[in-house]
């Protein structure tokens, strides 16, 4: 299996691998606004909606049939810890966007999750190979407390931009704010500029 190493993406942001104010940990702490939601592989559904040519809907088996890639990524939490070399396998955001056919007037994206969490990003920040819908971590099923069955990872942003338990992606023609973005966390969340709060 080939692993694409994207742990050098800090160079694009003119920063060190460890962003300012972060400390490296080998643990993988869990941060959730509430409990871990239950899910049933028989009824689980993932949808792509909004400003697209064709709205998409996937069952768990259908999603697992999509082509995947495996990447080595760093993970930066806004509360101050970073975990290096996380191996995530999943479907890239651009691949999914290509399947749906994004309208020209789409500028923004809202991710929604099974625990009613939401988070938003400009479309440009999503159309990157390292934005993955991932269901495997370090060669195993993604642990449920870390977002299994399916979560988003955003190694170019603080990790609250990556929705755990993601079940919907909506393409928007105007920006909107998600759960933490409405509650004082930075809308832009660039770790190398320490964009933690708004
Ligand atoms: N659905 C959902 N996604 C979420 C959250 C959440 O509460 N619900 N918390 C976010 C925050 S604040 C962080 S730091 C990361 C933590 O991911 P981890 O628990 O795998 O470390 O998930 C993000 N995604
Ligand atoms: Mo967080």
PDB file of N, CA and C and ligand atoms in Angstrom, residues 28-35 37 75-79 81 88 112-119 142-143 145-147 151-152 158-166 179-180 185, ligand 1:
ATOM      1  N   UNK A  28      -3.517  10.487  21.494  1.00  0.00           N
ATOM      2  CA  UNK A  28      -4.562  10.992  20.604  1.00  0.00           C
ATOM      3  C   UNK A  28      -5.776  11.301  21.480  1.00  0.00           C
ATOM      4  N   UNK A  29      -5.762  12.510  22.100  1.00  0.00           N
ATOM      5  CA  UNK A  29      -6.886  12.858  22.971  1.00  0.00           C
ATOM      6  C   UNK A  29      -8.200  12.914  22.178  1.00  0.00           C
ATOM      7  N   UNK A  30      -9.295  12.754  22.886  1.00  0.00           N
ATOM      8  CA  UNK A  30     -10.628  12.835  22.273  1.00  0.00           C
ATOM      9  C   UNK A  30     -11.272  14.141  22.706  1.00  0.00           C
ATOM     10  N   UNK A  31     -11.762  14.915  21.725  1.00  0.00           N
ATOM     11  CA  UNK A  31     -12.492  16.141  22.032  1.00  0.00           C
ATOM     12  C   UNK A  31     -13.810  16.137  21.287  1.00  0.00           C
ATOM     13  N   UNK A  32     -14.890  16.092  22.037  1.00  0.00           N
ATOM     14  CA  UNK A  32     -16.226  16.082  21.447  1.00  0.00           C
ATOM     15  C   UNK A  32     -17.117  16.981  22.278  1.00  0.00           C
ATOM     16  N   UNK A  33     -18.069  17.624  21.639  1.00  0.00           N
ATOM     17  CA  UNK A  33     -18.963  18.522  22.374  1.00  0.00           C
ATOM     18  C   UNK A  33     -19.959  17.737  23.216  1.00  0.00           C
ATOM     19  N   UNK A  34     -20.153  16.472  22.905  1.00  0.00           N
ATOM     20  CA  UNK A  34     -21.085  15.621  23.651  1.00  0.00           C
ATOM     21  C   UNK A  34     -20.612  14.186  23.588  1.00  0.00           C
ATOM     22  N   UNK A  35     -21.551  13.271  23.612  1.00  0.00           N
ATOM     23  CA  UNK A  35     -21.192  11.850  23.560  1.00  0.00           C
ATOM     24  C   UNK A  35     -20.907  11.373  22.147  1.00  0.00           C
ATOM     25  N   UNK A  37     -21.992   9.367  19.065  1.00  0.00           N
ATOM     26  CA  UNK A  37     -23.290   8.873  18.569  1.00  0.00           C
ATOM     27  C   UNK A  37     -23.230   7.414  18.125  1.00  0.00           C
ATOM     28  N   UNK A  75      -1.869  16.456  12.802  1.00  0.00           N
ATOM     29  CA  UNK A  75      -3.189  16.805  13.342  1.00  0.00           C
ATOM     30  C   UNK A  75      -2.976  17.880  14.409  1.00  0.00           C
ATOM     31  N   UNK A  76      -3.570  19.049  14.224  1.00  0.00           N
ATOM     32  CA  UNK A  76      -3.347  20.174  15.138  1.00  0.00           C
ATOM     33  C   UNK A  76      -4.647  20.554  15.834  1.00  0.00           C
ATOM     34  N   UNK A  77      -4.674  20.421  17.153  1.00  0.00           N
ATOM     35  CA  UNK A  77      -5.880  20.779  17.901  1.00  0.00           C
ATOM     36  C   UNK A  77      -5.734  22.200  18.420  1.00  0.00           C
ATOM     37  N   UNK A  78      -6.818  22.957  18.342  1.00  0.00           N
ATOM     38  CA  UNK A  78      -6.818  24.361  18.762  1.00  0.00           C
ATOM     39  C   UNK A  78      -6.496  24.509  20.250  1.00  0.00           C
ATOM     40  N   UNK A  79      -6.713  23.455  21.038  1.00  0.00           N
ATOM     41  CA  UNK A  79      -6.412  23.539  22.469  1.00  0.00           C
ATOM     42  C   UNK A  79      -4.928  23.382  22.755  1.00  0.00           C
ATOM     43  N   UNK A  81      -2.414  20.954  21.288  1.00  0.00           N
ATOM     44  CA  UNK A  81      -1.586  19.777  21.021  1.00  0.00           C
ATOM     45  C   UNK A  81      -1.601  19.447  19.539  1.00  0.00           C
ATOM     46  N   UNK A  88      -4.146   8.230   7.688  1.00  0.00           N
ATOM     47  CA  UNK A  88      -5.591   8.203   7.426  1.00  0.00           C
ATOM     48  C   UNK A  88      -5.854   7.683   6.019  1.00  0.00           C
ATOM     49  N   UNK A 112     -21.929  18.542   8.157  1.00  0.00           N
ATOM     50  CA  UNK A 112     -22.814  18.241   9.290  1.00  0.00           C
ATOM     51  C   UNK A 112     -22.559  16.817   9.768  1.00  0.00           C
ATOM     52  N   UNK A 113     -22.818  16.614  11.057  1.00  0.00           N
ATOM     53  CA  UNK A 113     -22.483  15.330  11.673  1.00  0.00           C
ATOM     54  C   UNK A 113     -23.646  14.772  12.476  1.00  0.00           C
ATOM     55  N   UNK A 114     -23.514  13.508  12.841  1.00  0.00           N
ATOM     56  CA  UNK A 114     -24.581  12.782  13.532  1.00  0.00           C
ATOM     57  C   UNK A 114     -24.854  13.299  14.942  1.00  0.00           C
ATOM     58  N   UNK A 115     -23.923  14.083  15.512  1.00  0.00           N
ATOM     59  CA  UNK A 115     -24.152  14.661  16.846  1.00  0.00           C
ATOM     60  C   UNK A 115     -24.609  16.115  16.719  1.00  0.00           C
ATOM     61  N   UNK A 116     -25.079  16.514  15.543  1.00  0.00           N
ATOM     62  CA  UNK A 116     -25.548  17.873  15.254  1.00  0.00           C
ATOM     63  C   UNK A 116     -24.424  18.905  15.271  1.00  0.00           C
ATOM     64  N   UNK A 117     -23.181  18.433  15.212  1.00  0.00           N
ATOM     65  CA  UNK A 117     -22.046  19.337  15.020  1.00  0.00           C
ATOM     66  C   UNK A 117     -22.049  19.805  13.569  1.00  0.00           C
ATOM     67  N   UNK A 118     -21.609  21.039  13.374  1.00  0.00           N
ATOM     68  CA  UNK A 118     -21.405  21.537  12.012  1.00  0.00           C
ATOM     69  C   UNK A 118     -20.092  22.299  11.992  1.00  0.00           C
ATOM     70  N   UNK A 119     -19.464  22.366  10.825  1.00  0.00           N
ATOM     71  CA  UNK A 119     -18.296  23.223  10.653  1.00  0.00           C
ATOM     72  C   UNK A 119     -18.221  23.625   9.187  1.00  0.00           C
ATOM     73  N   UNK A 142     -11.393   3.470  11.904  1.00  0.00           N
ATOM     74  CA  UNK A 142     -11.335   4.692  12.705  1.00  0.00           C
ATOM     75  C   UNK A 142     -12.118   4.477  14.003  1.00  0.00           C
ATOM     76  N   UNK A 143     -11.470   4.674  15.172  1.00  0.00           N
ATOM     77  CA  UNK A 143     -12.197   4.463  16.437  1.00  0.00           C
ATOM     78  C   UNK A 143     -13.430   5.374  16.514  1.00  0.00           C
ATOM     79  N   UNK A 145     -14.828   6.972  18.914  1.00  0.00           N
ATOM     80  CA  UNK A 145     -14.692   8.242  19.642  1.00  0.00           C
ATOM     81  C   UNK A 145     -13.925   9.284  18.819  1.00  0.00           C
ATOM     82  N   UNK A 146     -13.172   8.824  17.825  1.00  0.00           N
ATOM     83  CA  UNK A 146     -12.463   9.746  16.924  1.00  0.00           C
ATOM     84  C   UNK A 146     -13.263  10.035  15.650  1.00  0.00           C
ATOM     85  N   UNK A 147     -14.518   9.617  15.643  1.00  0.00           N
ATOM     86  CA  UNK A 147     -15.370   9.999  14.521  1.00  0.00           C
ATOM     87  C   UNK A 147     -15.869   8.871  13.659  1.00  0.00           C
ATOM     88  N   UNK A 151     -15.151  10.445   9.279  1.00  0.00           N
ATOM     89  CA  UNK A 151     -14.903  11.817   9.694  1.00  0.00           C
ATOM     90  C   UNK A 151     -14.125  12.541   8.606  1.00  0.00           C
ATOM     91  N   UNK A 152     -14.030  13.852   8.768  1.00  0.00           N
ATOM     92  CA  UNK A 152     -13.214  14.680   7.885  1.00  0.00           C
ATOM     93  C   UNK A 152     -11.926  15.030   8.625  1.00  0.00           C
ATOM     94  N   UNK A 158      -6.870  23.945  12.101  1.00  0.00           N
ATOM     95  CA  UNK A 158      -7.117  23.305  13.389  1.00  0.00           C
ATOM     96  C   UNK A 158      -8.215  22.248  13.211  1.00  0.00           C
ATOM     97  N   UNK A 159      -8.142  21.241  14.076  1.00  0.00           N
ATOM     98  CA  UNK A 159      -8.920  20.020  13.845  1.00  0.00           C
ATOM     99  C   UNK A 159     -10.421  20.200  14.015  1.00  0.00           C
ATOM    100  N   UNK A 160     -10.873  21.321  14.607  1.00  0.00           N
ATOM    101  CA  UNK A 160     -12.327  21.482  14.717  1.00  0.00           C
ATOM    102  C   UNK A 160     -12.971  21.699  13.354  1.00  0.00           C
ATOM    103  N   UNK A 161     -12.148  21.964  12.325  1.00  0.00           N
ATOM    104  CA  UNK A 161     -12.684  22.063  10.957  1.00  0.00           C
ATOM    105  C   UNK A 161     -12.980  20.685  10.368  1.00  0.00           C
ATOM    106  N   UNK A 162     -12.576  19.630  11.062  1.00  0.00           N
ATOM    107  CA  UNK A 162     -12.836  18.273  10.569  1.00  0.00           C
ATOM    108  C   UNK A 162     -13.963  17.637  11.355  1.00  0.00           C
ATOM    109  N   UNK A 163     -15.118  17.488  10.742  1.00  0.00           N
ATOM    110  CA  UNK A 163     -16.284  16.941  11.436  1.00  0.00           C
ATOM    111  C   UNK A 163     -16.137  15.440  11.631  1.00  0.00           C
ATOM    112  N   UNK A 164     -16.204  15.010  12.906  1.00  0.00           N
ATOM    113  CA  UNK A 164     -16.316  13.589  13.204  1.00  0.00           C
ATOM    114  C   UNK A 164     -17.761  13.166  12.899  1.00  0.00           C
ATOM    115  N   UNK A 165     -17.975  11.869  12.660  1.00  0.00           N
ATOM    116  CA  UNK A 165     -19.334  11.333  12.414  1.00  0.00           C
ATOM    117  C   UNK A 165     -20.054  12.105  11.308  1.00  0.00           C
ATOM    118  N   UNK A 166     -19.280  12.536  10.307  1.00  0.00           N
ATOM    119  CA  UNK A 166     -19.868  13.357   9.235  1.00  0.00           C
ATOM    120  C   UNK A 166     -20.925  12.552   8.472  1.00  0.00           C
ATOM    121  N   UNK A 179     -20.778  25.206  14.181  1.00  0.00           N
ATOM    122  CA  UNK A 179     -20.998  25.157  15.626  1.00  0.00           C
ATOM    123  C   UNK A 179     -19.982  25.999  16.398  1.00  0.00           C
ATOM    124  N   UNK A 180     -18.687  25.712  16.250  1.00  0.00           N
ATOM    125  CA  UNK A 180     -17.684  26.462  17.018  1.00  0.00           C
ATOM    126  C   UNK A 180     -17.427  27.827  16.405  1.00  0.00           C
ATOM    127  N   UNK A 185     -14.654  30.389  18.152  1.00  0.00           N
ATOM    128  CA  UNK A 185     -13.436  29.912  17.498  1.00  0.00           C
ATOM    129  C   UNK A 185     -13.293  30.592  16.142  1.00  0.00           C
TER     130      UNK A 185
HETATM  131  N1  LIG B   1     -19.069  15.813  15.017  1.00  0.00           N
HETATM  132  C1  LIG B   1     -18.106  16.419  15.728  1.00  0.00           C
HETATM  133  N2  LIG B   1     -16.935  16.663  15.132  1.00  0.00           N
HETATM  134  C2  LIG B   1     -15.944  17.267  15.816  1.00  0.00           C
HETATM  135  C3  LIG B   1     -16.133  17.689  17.157  1.00  0.00           C
HETATM  136  C4  LIG B   1     -17.398  17.407  17.758  1.00  0.00           C
HETATM  137  O1  LIG B   1     -17.670  17.727  18.926  1.00  0.00           O
HETATM  138  N3  LIG B   1     -18.354  16.774  17.001  1.00  0.00           N
HETATM  139  N4  LIG B   1     -15.120  18.324  17.826  1.00  0.00           N
HETATM  140  C5  LIG B   1     -14.101  18.959  16.990  1.00  0.00           C
HETATM  141  C6  LIG B   1     -12.954  19.375  17.758  1.00  0.00           C
HETATM  142  S1  LIG B   1     -13.125  20.788  18.684  1.00  0.00           S
HETATM  143  C7  LIG B   1     -11.735  18.745  17.655  1.00  0.00           C
HETATM  144  S2  LIG B   1     -10.351  19.355  18.402  1.00  0.00           S
HETATM  145  C8  LIG B   1     -11.601  17.475  16.909  1.00  0.00           C
HETATM  146  C9  LIG B   1     -11.087  16.425  17.855  1.00  0.00           C
HETATM  147  O2  LIG B   1     -10.904  15.193  17.201  1.00  0.00           O
HETATM  148  P1  LIG B   1     -10.459  13.951  18.089  1.00  0.00           P
HETATM  149  O3  LIG B   1     -11.498  13.744  19.157  1.00  0.00           O
HETATM  150  O4  LIG B   1     -10.377  12.813  17.129  1.00  0.00           O
HETATM  151  O5  LIG B   1      -9.134  14.285  18.693  1.00  0.00           O
HETATM  152  O6  LIG B   1     -12.842  17.044  16.351  1.00  0.00           O
HETATM  153  C10 LIG B   1     -13.652  18.079  15.838  1.00  0.00           C
HETATM  154  N5  LIG B   1     -14.773  17.496  15.185  1.00  0.00           N
END
